[in-house]
XYZ file of C-alpha atoms in Angstrom:
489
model
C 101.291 80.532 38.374
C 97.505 80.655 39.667
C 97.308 77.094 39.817
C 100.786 76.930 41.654
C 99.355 79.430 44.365
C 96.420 77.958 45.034
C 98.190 75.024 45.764
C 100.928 75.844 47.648
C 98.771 78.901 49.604
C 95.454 77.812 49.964
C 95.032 79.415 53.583
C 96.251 82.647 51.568
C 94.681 82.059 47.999
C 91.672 80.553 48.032
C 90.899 81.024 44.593
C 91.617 82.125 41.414
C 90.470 85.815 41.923
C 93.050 85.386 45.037
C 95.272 84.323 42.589
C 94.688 87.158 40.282
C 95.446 90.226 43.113
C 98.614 88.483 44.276
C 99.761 88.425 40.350
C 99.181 92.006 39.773
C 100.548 92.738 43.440
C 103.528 91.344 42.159
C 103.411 93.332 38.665
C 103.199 96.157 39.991
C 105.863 95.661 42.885
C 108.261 95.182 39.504
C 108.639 91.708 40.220
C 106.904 89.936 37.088
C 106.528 90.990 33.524
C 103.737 90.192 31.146
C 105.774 88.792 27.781
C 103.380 91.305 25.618
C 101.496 94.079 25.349
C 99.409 95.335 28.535
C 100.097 95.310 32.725
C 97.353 93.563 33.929
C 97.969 89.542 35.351
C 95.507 87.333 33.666
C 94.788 83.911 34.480
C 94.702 82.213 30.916
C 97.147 79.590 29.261
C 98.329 81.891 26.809
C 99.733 84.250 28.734
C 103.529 84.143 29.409
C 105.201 86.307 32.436
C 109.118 86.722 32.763
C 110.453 87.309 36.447
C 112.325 90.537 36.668
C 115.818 90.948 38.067
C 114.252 91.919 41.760
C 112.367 88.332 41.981
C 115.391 87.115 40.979
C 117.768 88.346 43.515
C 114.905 87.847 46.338
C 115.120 84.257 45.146
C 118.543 84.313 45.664
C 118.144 85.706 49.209
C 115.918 82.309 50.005
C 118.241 80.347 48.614
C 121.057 81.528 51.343
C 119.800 79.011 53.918
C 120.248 76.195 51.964
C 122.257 73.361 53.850
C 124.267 72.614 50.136
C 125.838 76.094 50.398
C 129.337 76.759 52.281
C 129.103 78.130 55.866
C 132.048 80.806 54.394
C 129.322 82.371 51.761
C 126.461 81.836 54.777
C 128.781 84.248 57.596
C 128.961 87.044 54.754
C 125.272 86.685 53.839
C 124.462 87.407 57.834
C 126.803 89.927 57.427
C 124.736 91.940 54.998
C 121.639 90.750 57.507
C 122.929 92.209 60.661
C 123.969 95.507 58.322
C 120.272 95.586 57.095
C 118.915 95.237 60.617
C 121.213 98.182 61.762
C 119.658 100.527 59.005
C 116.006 99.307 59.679
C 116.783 100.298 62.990
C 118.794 103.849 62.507
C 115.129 104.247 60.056
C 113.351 103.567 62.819
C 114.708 106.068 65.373
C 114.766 108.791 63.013
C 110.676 107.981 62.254
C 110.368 108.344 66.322
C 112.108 111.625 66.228
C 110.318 112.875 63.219
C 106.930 111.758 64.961
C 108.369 113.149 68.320
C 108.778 116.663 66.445
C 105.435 116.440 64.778
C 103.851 115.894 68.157
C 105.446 118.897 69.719
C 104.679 121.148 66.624
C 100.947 120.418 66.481
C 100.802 121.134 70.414
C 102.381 124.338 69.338
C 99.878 125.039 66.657
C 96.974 123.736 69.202
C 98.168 126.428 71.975
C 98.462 129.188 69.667
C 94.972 128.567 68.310
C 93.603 128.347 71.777
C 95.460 131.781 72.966
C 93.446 133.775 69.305
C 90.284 131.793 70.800
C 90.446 133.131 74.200
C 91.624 136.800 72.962
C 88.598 137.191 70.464
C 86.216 136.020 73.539
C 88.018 138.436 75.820
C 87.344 141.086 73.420
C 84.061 140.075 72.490
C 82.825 140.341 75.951
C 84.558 143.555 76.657
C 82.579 145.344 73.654
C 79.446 143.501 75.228
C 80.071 144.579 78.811
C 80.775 148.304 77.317
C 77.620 148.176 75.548
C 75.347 147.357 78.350
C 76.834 150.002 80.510
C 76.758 152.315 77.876
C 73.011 151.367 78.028
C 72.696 151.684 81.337
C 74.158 155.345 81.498
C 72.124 156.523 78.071
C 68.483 155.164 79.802
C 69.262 156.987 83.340
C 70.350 160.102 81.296
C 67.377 159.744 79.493
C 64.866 159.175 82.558
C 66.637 162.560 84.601
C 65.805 164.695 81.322
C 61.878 163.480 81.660
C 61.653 163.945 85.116
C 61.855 167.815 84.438
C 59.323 168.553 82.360
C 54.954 167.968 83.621
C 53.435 165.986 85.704
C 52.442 163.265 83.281
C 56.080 162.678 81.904
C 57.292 162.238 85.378
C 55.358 158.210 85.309
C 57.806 157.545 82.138
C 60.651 158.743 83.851
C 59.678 156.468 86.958
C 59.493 153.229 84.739
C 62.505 154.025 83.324
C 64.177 154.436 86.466
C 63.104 150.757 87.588
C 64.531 149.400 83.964
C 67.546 151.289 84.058
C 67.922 149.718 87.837
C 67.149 146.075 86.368
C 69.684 146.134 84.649
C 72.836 144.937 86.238
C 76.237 144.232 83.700
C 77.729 142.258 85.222
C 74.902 139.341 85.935
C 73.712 139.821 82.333
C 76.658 138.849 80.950
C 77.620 136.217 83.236
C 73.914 134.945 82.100
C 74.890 135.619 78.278
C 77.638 132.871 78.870
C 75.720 130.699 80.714
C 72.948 130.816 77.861
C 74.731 130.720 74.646
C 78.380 129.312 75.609
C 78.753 125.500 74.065
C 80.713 124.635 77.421
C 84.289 125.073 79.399
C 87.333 125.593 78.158
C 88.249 121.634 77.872
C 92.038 121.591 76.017
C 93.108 118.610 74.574
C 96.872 118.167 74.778
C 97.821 115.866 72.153
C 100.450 112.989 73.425
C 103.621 111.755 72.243
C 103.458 107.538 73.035
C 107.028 106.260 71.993
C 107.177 102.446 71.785
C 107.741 100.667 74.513
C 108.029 103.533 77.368
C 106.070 105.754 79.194
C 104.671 109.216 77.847
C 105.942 110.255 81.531
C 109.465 110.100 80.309
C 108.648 112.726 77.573
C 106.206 114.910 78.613
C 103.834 115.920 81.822
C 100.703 117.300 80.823
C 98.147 115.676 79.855
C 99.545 112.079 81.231
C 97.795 110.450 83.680
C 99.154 110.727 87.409
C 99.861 106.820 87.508
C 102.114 106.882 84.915
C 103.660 110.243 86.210
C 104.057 108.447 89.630
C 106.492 106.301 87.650
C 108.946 108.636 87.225
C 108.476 111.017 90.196
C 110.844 110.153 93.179
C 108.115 112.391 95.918
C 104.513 110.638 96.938
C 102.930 112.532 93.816
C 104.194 113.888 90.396
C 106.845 116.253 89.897
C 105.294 119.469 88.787
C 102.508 119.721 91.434
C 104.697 118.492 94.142
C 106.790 121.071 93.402
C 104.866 123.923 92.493
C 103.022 123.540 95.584
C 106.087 123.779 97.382
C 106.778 126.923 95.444
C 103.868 128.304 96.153
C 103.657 127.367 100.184
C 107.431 128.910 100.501
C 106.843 131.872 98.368
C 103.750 132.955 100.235
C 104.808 132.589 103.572
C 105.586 136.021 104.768
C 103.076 137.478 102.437
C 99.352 139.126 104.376
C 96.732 137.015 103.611
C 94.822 139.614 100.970
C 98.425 139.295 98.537
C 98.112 135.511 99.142
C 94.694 134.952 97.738
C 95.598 137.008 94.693
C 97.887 134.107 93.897
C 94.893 132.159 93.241
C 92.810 134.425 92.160
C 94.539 136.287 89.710
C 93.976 135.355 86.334
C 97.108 134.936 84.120
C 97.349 135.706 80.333
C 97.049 132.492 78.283
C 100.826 133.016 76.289
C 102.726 133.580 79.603
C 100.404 130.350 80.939
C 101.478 128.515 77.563
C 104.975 129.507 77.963
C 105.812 128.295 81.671
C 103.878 125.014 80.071
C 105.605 124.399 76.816
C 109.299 124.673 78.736
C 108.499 122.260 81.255
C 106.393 120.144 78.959
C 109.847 118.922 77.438
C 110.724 115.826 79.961
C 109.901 114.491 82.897
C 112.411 116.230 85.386
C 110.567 119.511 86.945
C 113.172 121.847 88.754
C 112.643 124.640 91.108
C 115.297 126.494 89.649
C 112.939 126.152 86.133
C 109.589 127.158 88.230
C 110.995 130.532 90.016
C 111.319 132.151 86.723
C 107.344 133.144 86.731
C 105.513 134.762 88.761
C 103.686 132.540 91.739
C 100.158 133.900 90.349
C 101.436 132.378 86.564
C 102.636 128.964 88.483
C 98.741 128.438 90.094
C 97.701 128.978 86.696
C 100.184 126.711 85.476
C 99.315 124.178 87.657
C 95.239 124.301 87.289
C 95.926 124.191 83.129
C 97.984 120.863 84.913
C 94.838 119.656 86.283
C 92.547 120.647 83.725
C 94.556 118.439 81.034
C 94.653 115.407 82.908
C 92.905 112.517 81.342
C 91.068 111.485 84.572
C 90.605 114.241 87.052
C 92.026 114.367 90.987
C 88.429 113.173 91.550
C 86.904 109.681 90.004
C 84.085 109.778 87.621
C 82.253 107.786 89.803
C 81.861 110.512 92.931
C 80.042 112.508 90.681
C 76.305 110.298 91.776
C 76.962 109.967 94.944
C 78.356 114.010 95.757
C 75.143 115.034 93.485
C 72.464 112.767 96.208
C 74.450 113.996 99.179
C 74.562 117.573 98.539
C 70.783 117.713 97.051
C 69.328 116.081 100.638
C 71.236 118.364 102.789
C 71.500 122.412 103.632
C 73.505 124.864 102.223
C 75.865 124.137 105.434
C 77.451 120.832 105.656
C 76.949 118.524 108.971
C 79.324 115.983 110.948
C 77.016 113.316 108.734
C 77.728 114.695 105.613
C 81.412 115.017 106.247
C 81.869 111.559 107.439
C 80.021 110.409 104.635
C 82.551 112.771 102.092
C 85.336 111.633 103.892
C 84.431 107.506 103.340
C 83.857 108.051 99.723
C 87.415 109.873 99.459
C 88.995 106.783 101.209
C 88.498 104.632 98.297
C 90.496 106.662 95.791
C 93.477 105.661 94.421
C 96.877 106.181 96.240
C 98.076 109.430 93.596
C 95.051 110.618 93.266
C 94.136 111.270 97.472
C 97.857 112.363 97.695
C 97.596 115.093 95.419
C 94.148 116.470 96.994
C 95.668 116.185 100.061
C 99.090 118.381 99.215
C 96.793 120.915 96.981
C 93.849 121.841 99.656
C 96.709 121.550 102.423
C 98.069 124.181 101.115
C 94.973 126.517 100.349
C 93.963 125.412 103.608
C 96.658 127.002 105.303
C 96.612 130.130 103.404
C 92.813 130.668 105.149
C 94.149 129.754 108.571
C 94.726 132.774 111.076
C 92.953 135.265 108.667
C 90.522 137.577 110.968
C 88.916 139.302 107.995
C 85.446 136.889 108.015
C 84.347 138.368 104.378
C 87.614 138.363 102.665
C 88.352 134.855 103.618
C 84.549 133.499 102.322
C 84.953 135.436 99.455
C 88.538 133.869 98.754
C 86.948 130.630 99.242
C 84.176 130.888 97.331
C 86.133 132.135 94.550
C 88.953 129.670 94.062
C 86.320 127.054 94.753
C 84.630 128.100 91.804
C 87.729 128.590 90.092
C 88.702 124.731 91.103
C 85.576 122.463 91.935
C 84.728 122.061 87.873
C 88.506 120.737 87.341
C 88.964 118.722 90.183
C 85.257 117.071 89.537
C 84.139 116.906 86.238
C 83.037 114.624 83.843
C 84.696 112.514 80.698
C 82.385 114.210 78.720
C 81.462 118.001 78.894
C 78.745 119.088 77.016
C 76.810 122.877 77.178
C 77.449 124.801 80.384
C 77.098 122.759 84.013
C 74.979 124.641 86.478
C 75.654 122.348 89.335
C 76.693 124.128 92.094
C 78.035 120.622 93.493
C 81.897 120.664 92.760
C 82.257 124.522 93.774
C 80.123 122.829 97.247
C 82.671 120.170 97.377
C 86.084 122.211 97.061
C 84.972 124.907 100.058
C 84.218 122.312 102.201
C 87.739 120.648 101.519
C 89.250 123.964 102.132
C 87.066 124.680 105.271
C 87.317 121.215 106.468
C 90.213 119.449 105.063
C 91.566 117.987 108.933
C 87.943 116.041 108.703
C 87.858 115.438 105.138
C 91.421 114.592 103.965
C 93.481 114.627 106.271
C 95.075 111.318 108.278
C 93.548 109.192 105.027
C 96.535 106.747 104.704
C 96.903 104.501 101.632
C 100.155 102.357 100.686
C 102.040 103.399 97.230
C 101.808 100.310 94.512
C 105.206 100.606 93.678
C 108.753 101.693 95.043
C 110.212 105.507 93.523
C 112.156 105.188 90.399
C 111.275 101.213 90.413
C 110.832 101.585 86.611
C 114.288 102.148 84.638
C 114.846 105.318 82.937
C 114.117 105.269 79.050
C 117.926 105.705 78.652
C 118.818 101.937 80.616
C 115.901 100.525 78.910
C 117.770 101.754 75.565
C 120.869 100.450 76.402
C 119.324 97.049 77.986
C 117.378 96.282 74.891
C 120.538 97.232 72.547
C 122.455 94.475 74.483
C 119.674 92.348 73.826
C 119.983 92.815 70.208
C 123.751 92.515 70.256
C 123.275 89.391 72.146
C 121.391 87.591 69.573
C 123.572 88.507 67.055
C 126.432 87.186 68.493
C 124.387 83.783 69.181
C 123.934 83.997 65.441
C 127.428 84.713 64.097
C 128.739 82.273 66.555
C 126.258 79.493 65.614
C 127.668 79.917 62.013
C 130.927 79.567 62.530
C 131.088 76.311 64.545
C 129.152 74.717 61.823
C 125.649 74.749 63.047
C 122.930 75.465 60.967
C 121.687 78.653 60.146
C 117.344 78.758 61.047
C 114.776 79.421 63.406
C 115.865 77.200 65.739
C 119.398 78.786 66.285
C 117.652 82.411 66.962
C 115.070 80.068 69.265
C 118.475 78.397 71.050
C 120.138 81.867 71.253
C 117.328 83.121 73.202
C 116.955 80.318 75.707
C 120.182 80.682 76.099
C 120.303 84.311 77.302
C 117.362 83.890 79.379
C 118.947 81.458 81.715
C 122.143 84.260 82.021
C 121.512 86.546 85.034
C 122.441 89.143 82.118
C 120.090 87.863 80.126
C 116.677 87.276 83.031
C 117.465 91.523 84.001
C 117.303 92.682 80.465
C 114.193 91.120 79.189
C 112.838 91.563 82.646
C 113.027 95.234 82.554
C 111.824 95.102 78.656
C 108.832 94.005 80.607
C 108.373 96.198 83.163
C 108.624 98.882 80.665
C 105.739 96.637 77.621
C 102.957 96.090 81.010
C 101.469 98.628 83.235
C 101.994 98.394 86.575
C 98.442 96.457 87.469
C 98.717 93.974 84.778
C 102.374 93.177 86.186
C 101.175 93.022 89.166
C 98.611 90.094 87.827
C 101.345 88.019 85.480
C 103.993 87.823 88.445
């Protein structure tokens, strides 16, 4: 048998140790027996090996392409093929629904481990903040009692004073984050990538906007299209003071979670779904939305050139600097600039009209702070930024989004809906399959023979059918993104 493989394999067994592994692959597969005592394949003379009934019928199977046989015997043996295709693939779909489920319950598991997170840090700087204040009270307590008293305790009481004045809650434990935090709050949705399709046709968060372009039939993706158009409608008769709380109110993680894991189940996003949470919960919604996609609403590669411009210039941005802004936003891509322009469009009109100077900085200073670390941040986030850069960068596209965004034209790379929907690509690539079977079973019967060449011939021959060209053409529209079939064609 070794010699025999080496001979007949050599690309595959190269040797006799080759030789050895395949033999005990094959005893222990239950395809060979050793004619004595022991399981182990050894490459000696005296060693005899029986084949095992499984060998035998797998010769068997070879043996059904023999030209000697009768093409009567040869339909029934495709027969059982085409049956055994049909199970592999019923085995197959129920793996991608098993995987499908495991996805969904490990992003279950992840969100509920990120809502225990967040509650324990609530509470842990709750007890903090409690504790310097109670500080704060005890030590000017302490200093009124020693101002009473003499002359010479009335210096204590004065140094006390300034300490118990130094100390300001709210600073310290902003600088207690800042100091020992390990970074933002970064989730990591985990994806569900069927074969063949898009994530987009699954799930939204955490898929990229290109591929959620796909499937959106508006000039950006579903969800913030329309939750901006929530959001714009809802607040429309609302004073501007109730309109900024919509941005700056800070939702509970579960009710966040829960507006995300319903619509997180497909790729359609309704109004009628949306208007079931509050507007305050949907701006949460929709920053978590930003905050999970793999490349944020600004490139990677702003990051230098933002970081130069705002170090050389004053707190106050000039005509320059927003010229200069405005050419580096230009050459984003076409989702991307879309979706900055329909988000600070609409925050920009919320600030419009409002008379009340210091509520309206304060708004803007606040959901810029809020915003500028998701819209510009890095692949990579390690320890806490200190750049004041993106918070810079989102109140000046709020201030000045006519000279910064707006009027920036740039043409889509593809026609809505131009990719089929996961259910056509189903059905296309099932009459495919049907079609090659039939090329096969009808091959048989008028006495052609049964080999590569036939499946080879049936294939040719559907790709010159108009049938034929549309099915494996969307097949691979669906296999190639949408630059790299832009570069084939």
């Amino acid at each position: 048998l070794a010699g025999w493989w080496c001979t007949n394999y050599p690309t595959v067994v190269r040797n006799e140790a080759d030789a050895v592994l395949v033999g005990q692959s094959m005893i222990d597969q239950g395809y060979l027996r050793l004619m004595g005592r022991g399981s182990q394949f050894q490459s000696r003379s005296n060693a005899y090996y029986q084949w095992k009934k499984p060998a035998l019928e797998f010769q068997s199977d070879d043996e059904y392409d023999s030209d000697d046989e009768p093409l009567g015997r040869r339909s029934v043996h495709l027969g059982r093929a085409a049956m055994t295709y049909e199970r592999a693939q019923r085995e197959a779909d129920q793996a991608s629904q098993i995987y499908r489920d495991s996805v969904i319950h490990a992003e279950l598991v992840r969100t509920d481990l990120e809502e225990q997170l967040i509650n324990y840090l609530d509470t842990m700087e709750v007890w903090e903040l409690n504790r310097l204040i109670n500080i704060k009270t005890t030590l000017g307590e302490y200093a009124r009692i020693h101002k009473l008293p003499v002359q010479a305790e009335l210096a204590i009481g004065d140094r006390l004073e300034v300490y118990e004045e130094s100390l300001k809650p709210q600073q310290d434990i902003q600088w207690t984050i800042e100091h020992y935090g390990t970074g933002r709050f970064t989730p990591r949705p985990i994806i569900f990538r069927p074969f063949g399709l898009s994530p987009a046709e699954y799930q939204v968060f955490g898929v990229s906007l290109d591929e959620q372009l796909l499937v959106s039939h508006k000039d950006i993706p579903l969800l913030p299209a329309k939750a901006l158009s929530l959001i714009r409608k809802g607040s429309m008769d609302l004073a501007h003071e109730d309109q900024y709380k919509i941005w700056t109110t800070r939702a509970l993680l579960r009710n966040i979670h829960d507006m995300r894991n319903m619509i997180n189940r497909g790729s359609r996003v309704t109004l009628k779904t949306l208007r079931r949470f509050d507007l305050h919960v949907v701006a949460n919604v929709l920053v978590l939305y930003f905050l999970e996609l793999p490349t944020p609403l600004c490139p990677e590669e702003l990051q230098g050139p933002l970081r130069a411009l705002y170090s050389s210039t004053s707190e106050k941005s000039t005509a320059e600097t927003l010229e200069t802004i405005r050419g580096l936003l230009s050459g984003v891509s076409y989702v991307h600039i879309k979706t900055l322009q329909m988000l600070f469009y609409t925050l920009s009109e919320q600030v419009k009209g409002d008379d009340d100077a210091k509520a309206r900085k304060a708004f803007i200073s606040e959901v810029s702070q809020r915003l500028g670390p998701v819209i510009l941040r890095g692949k990579d986030i390690v320890g806490v930024s200190v750049s004041r850069v993106p918070q810079i960068f989102a109140a000046d596209l709020i201030e000045h989004y006519d000279e910064l965004l707006a009027g920036i034209e740039t043409r889509r790379p593809f026609k809505p809906n131009a990719r089929p929907a996961k259910s056509e690509a189903t059905n296309e690539e099932a009459h495919l399959s049907q079609g090659l079977a039939n090329a096969l079973i009808s091959g048989t019967s008028s006495n052609m023979p049964t080999s590569a060449s036939t499946v080879v011939d049936a294939v040719a021959t559907m790709a010159k059918s108009p049938s034929g060209k549309a099915a494996i053409a969307s097949r691979a529209s669906l296999d190639v993104p949408a630059n790299e079939s832009k570069r084939s064609s």
